[in-house]
PDB file of C-alpha atoms in Angstrom:
ATOM      1  CA  MET A   1     -26.627 -21.748 -43.495  1.00  0.00           C
ATOM      2  CA  LYS A   2     -27.419 -21.841 -39.765  1.00  0.00           C
ATOM      3  CA  ILE A   3     -27.181 -25.514 -39.372  1.00  0.00           C
ATOM      4  CA  ASN A   4     -23.655 -25.337 -40.642  1.00  0.00           C
ATOM      5  CA  LEU A   5     -22.741 -22.739 -37.943  1.00  0.00           C
ATOM      6  CA  ILE A   6     -24.260 -24.967 -35.150  1.00  0.00           C
ATOM      7  CA  LEU A   7     -22.432 -27.855 -36.332  1.00  0.00           C
ATOM      8  CA  TYR A   8     -19.179 -25.882 -36.439  1.00  0.00           C
ATOM      9  CA  THR A   9     -19.648 -24.548 -32.810  1.00  0.00           C
ATOM     10  CA  LEU A  10     -20.701 -27.916 -31.491  1.00  0.00           C
ATOM     11  CA  ASP A  11     -17.459 -29.415 -33.051  1.00  0.00           C
ATOM     12  CA  ASN A  12     -15.349 -26.759 -31.399  1.00  0.00           C
ATOM     13  CA  LEU A  13     -16.958 -27.393 -28.131  1.00  0.00           C
ATOM     14  CA  LEU A  14     -16.117 -31.003 -28.353  1.00  0.00           C
ATOM     15  CA  GLN A  15     -12.498 -29.882 -27.332  1.00  0.00           C
ATOM     16  CA  ASN A  16     -13.701 -29.405 -23.811  1.00  0.00           C
ATOM     17  CA  VAL A  17     -13.574 -32.920 -22.245  1.00  0.00           C
ATOM     18  CA  ARG A  18     -16.249 -32.056 -19.689  1.00  0.00           C
ATOM     19  CA  THR A  19     -18.953 -31.285 -22.415  1.00  0.00           C
ATOM     20  CA  ARG A  20     -17.759 -33.881 -24.858  1.00  0.00           C
ATOM     21  CA  LYS A  21     -20.038 -36.674 -24.031  1.00  0.00           C
ATOM     22  CA  VAL A  22     -23.168 -34.836 -24.160  1.00  0.00           C
ATOM     23  CA  LEU A  23     -22.209 -32.768 -27.345  1.00  0.00           C
ATOM     24  CA  LEU A  24     -21.718 -36.088 -29.053  1.00  0.00           C
ATOM     25  CA  PHE A  25     -25.292 -36.947 -28.421  1.00  0.00           C
ATOM     26  CA  TYR A  26     -26.428 -33.502 -29.682  1.00  0.00           C
ATOM     27  CA  LEU A  27     -24.359 -33.599 -32.817  1.00  0.00           C
ATOM     28  CA  ALA A  28     -25.709 -36.956 -33.572  1.00  0.00           C
ATOM     29  CA  ASN A  29     -29.159 -35.711 -33.057  1.00  0.00           C
ATOM     30  CA  VAL A  30     -28.621 -32.568 -35.424  1.00  0.00           C
ATOM     31  CA  TYR A  31     -27.078 -34.865 -38.136  1.00  0.00           C
ATOM     32  CA  ASP A  32     -29.867 -37.322 -37.713  1.00  0.00           C
ATOM     33  CA  ARG A  33     -32.679 -34.670 -38.094  1.00  0.00           C
ATOM     34  CA  TYR A  34     -31.253 -32.416 -40.796  1.00  0.00           C
ATOM     35  CA  TYR A  35     -28.995 -34.362 -43.032  1.00  0.00           C
ATOM     36  CA  ALA A  36     -29.957 -37.123 -45.591  1.00  0.00           C
ATOM     37  CA  ASP A  37     -26.763 -38.983 -44.919  1.00  0.00           C
ATOM     38  CA  LYS A  38     -27.416 -40.760 -41.764  1.00  0.00           C
ATOM     39  CA  SER A  39     -23.870 -42.405 -41.536  1.00  0.00           C
ATOM     40  CA  VAL A  40     -22.426 -39.371 -39.642  1.00  0.00           C
ATOM     41  CA  ALA A  41     -25.329 -39.480 -37.168  1.00  0.00           C
ATOM     42  CA  LEU A  42     -24.773 -43.161 -36.770  1.00  0.00           C
ATOM     43  CA  ASN A  43     -21.005 -42.634 -35.900  1.00  0.00           C
ATOM     44  CA  TYR A  44     -21.780 -39.943 -33.614  1.00  0.00           C
ATOM     45  CA  TYR A  45     -24.308 -42.040 -31.721  1.00  0.00           C
ATOM     46  CA  ARG A  46     -21.852 -44.845 -31.445  1.00  0.00           C
ATOM     47  CA  LYS A  47     -19.132 -42.523 -29.975  1.00  0.00           C
ATOM     48  CA  PHE A  48     -21.498 -41.150 -27.513  1.00  0.00           C
ATOM     49  CA  THR A  49     -22.761 -44.501 -26.225  1.00  0.00           C
ATOM     50  CA  LYS A  50     -18.931 -45.708 -25.938  1.00  0.00           C
ATOM     51  CA  GLU A  51     -18.137 -42.592 -23.911  1.00  0.00           C
ATOM     52  CA  ALA A  52     -21.344 -42.159 -22.093  1.00  0.00           C
ATOM     53  CA  LYS A  53     -20.861 -43.992 -18.756  1.00  0.00           C
ATOM     54  CA  ASP A  54     -22.110 -41.273 -16.465  1.00  0.00           C
ATOM     55  CA  VAL A  55     -24.733 -39.347 -18.300  1.00  0.00           C
ATOM     56  CA  ASP A  56     -28.458 -39.196 -18.452  1.00  0.00           C
ATOM     57  CA  GLU A  57     -29.643 -42.732 -18.959  1.00  0.00           C
ATOM     58  CA  ASN A  58     -32.485 -41.327 -21.341  1.00  0.00           C
ATOM     59  CA  LEU A  59     -29.750 -40.095 -23.734  1.00  0.00           C
ATOM     60  CA  ILE A  60     -28.107 -43.437 -23.752  1.00  0.00           C
ATOM     61  CA  SER A  61     -31.307 -45.314 -24.263  1.00  0.00           C
ATOM     62  CA  TYR A  62     -32.567 -43.038 -27.135  1.00  0.00           C
ATOM     63  CA  SER A  63     -28.882 -43.313 -28.763  1.00  0.00           C
ATOM     64  CA  LEU A  64     -29.125 -47.154 -28.663  1.00  0.00           C
ATOM     65  CA  TYR A  65     -32.574 -46.941 -30.213  1.00  0.00           C
ATOM     66  CA  ARG A  66     -31.394 -44.725 -32.859  1.00  0.00           C
ATOM     67  CA  ILE A  67     -28.335 -46.959 -33.504  1.00  0.00           C
ATOM     68  CA  LYS A  68     -30.536 -49.810 -34.033  1.00  0.00           C
ATOM     69  CA  GLU A  69     -33.037 -47.970 -36.477  1.00  0.00           C
ATOM     70  CA  LEU A  70     -30.260 -46.370 -38.374  1.00  0.00           C
ATOM     71  CA  THR A  71     -28.432 -49.643 -38.895  1.00  0.00           C
ATOM     72  CA  GLN A  72     -31.586 -51.318 -39.909  1.00  0.00           C
ATOM     73  CA  GLU A  73     -32.170 -48.594 -42.512  1.00  0.00           C
ATOM     74  CA  GLU A  74     -28.678 -48.714 -43.725  1.00  0.00           C
ATOM     75  CA  ASP A  75     -28.888 -52.560 -44.118  1.00  0.00           C
ATOM     76  CA  PHE A  76     -32.182 -52.128 -46.037  1.00  0.00           C
ATOM     77  CA  TRP A  77     -30.617 -49.680 -48.526  1.00  0.00           C
ATOM     78  CA  LYS A  78     -27.434 -51.863 -49.029  1.00  0.00           C
ATOM     79  CA  LYS A  79     -29.762 -54.957 -49.896  1.00  0.00           C
ATOM     80  CA  LYS A  80     -32.055 -52.836 -52.136  1.00  0.00           C
ATOM     81  CA  LYS A  81     -29.000 -51.615 -54.189  1.00  0.00           C
ATOM     82  CA  LYS A  82     -27.855 -55.350 -54.842  1.00  0.00           C
TER      83      LYS A  82
END
């Protein structure tokens, strides 16, 4: 599957410190768009916002927005299971 190859490649690129910050965002975005389990995306968005002090402000804003949305979704499903 192409998406698995993309994720594998991005994960390997994370070893490069210079590209790590932005790649965390793109990994989060891929998991967010293409996987049903959003917990991985949420973790990558959180890692990105912790490390992203000197990156594009739009990426940070979008990450914070998605963290809020995904957390609300997660809480909704947890309550529904009870």
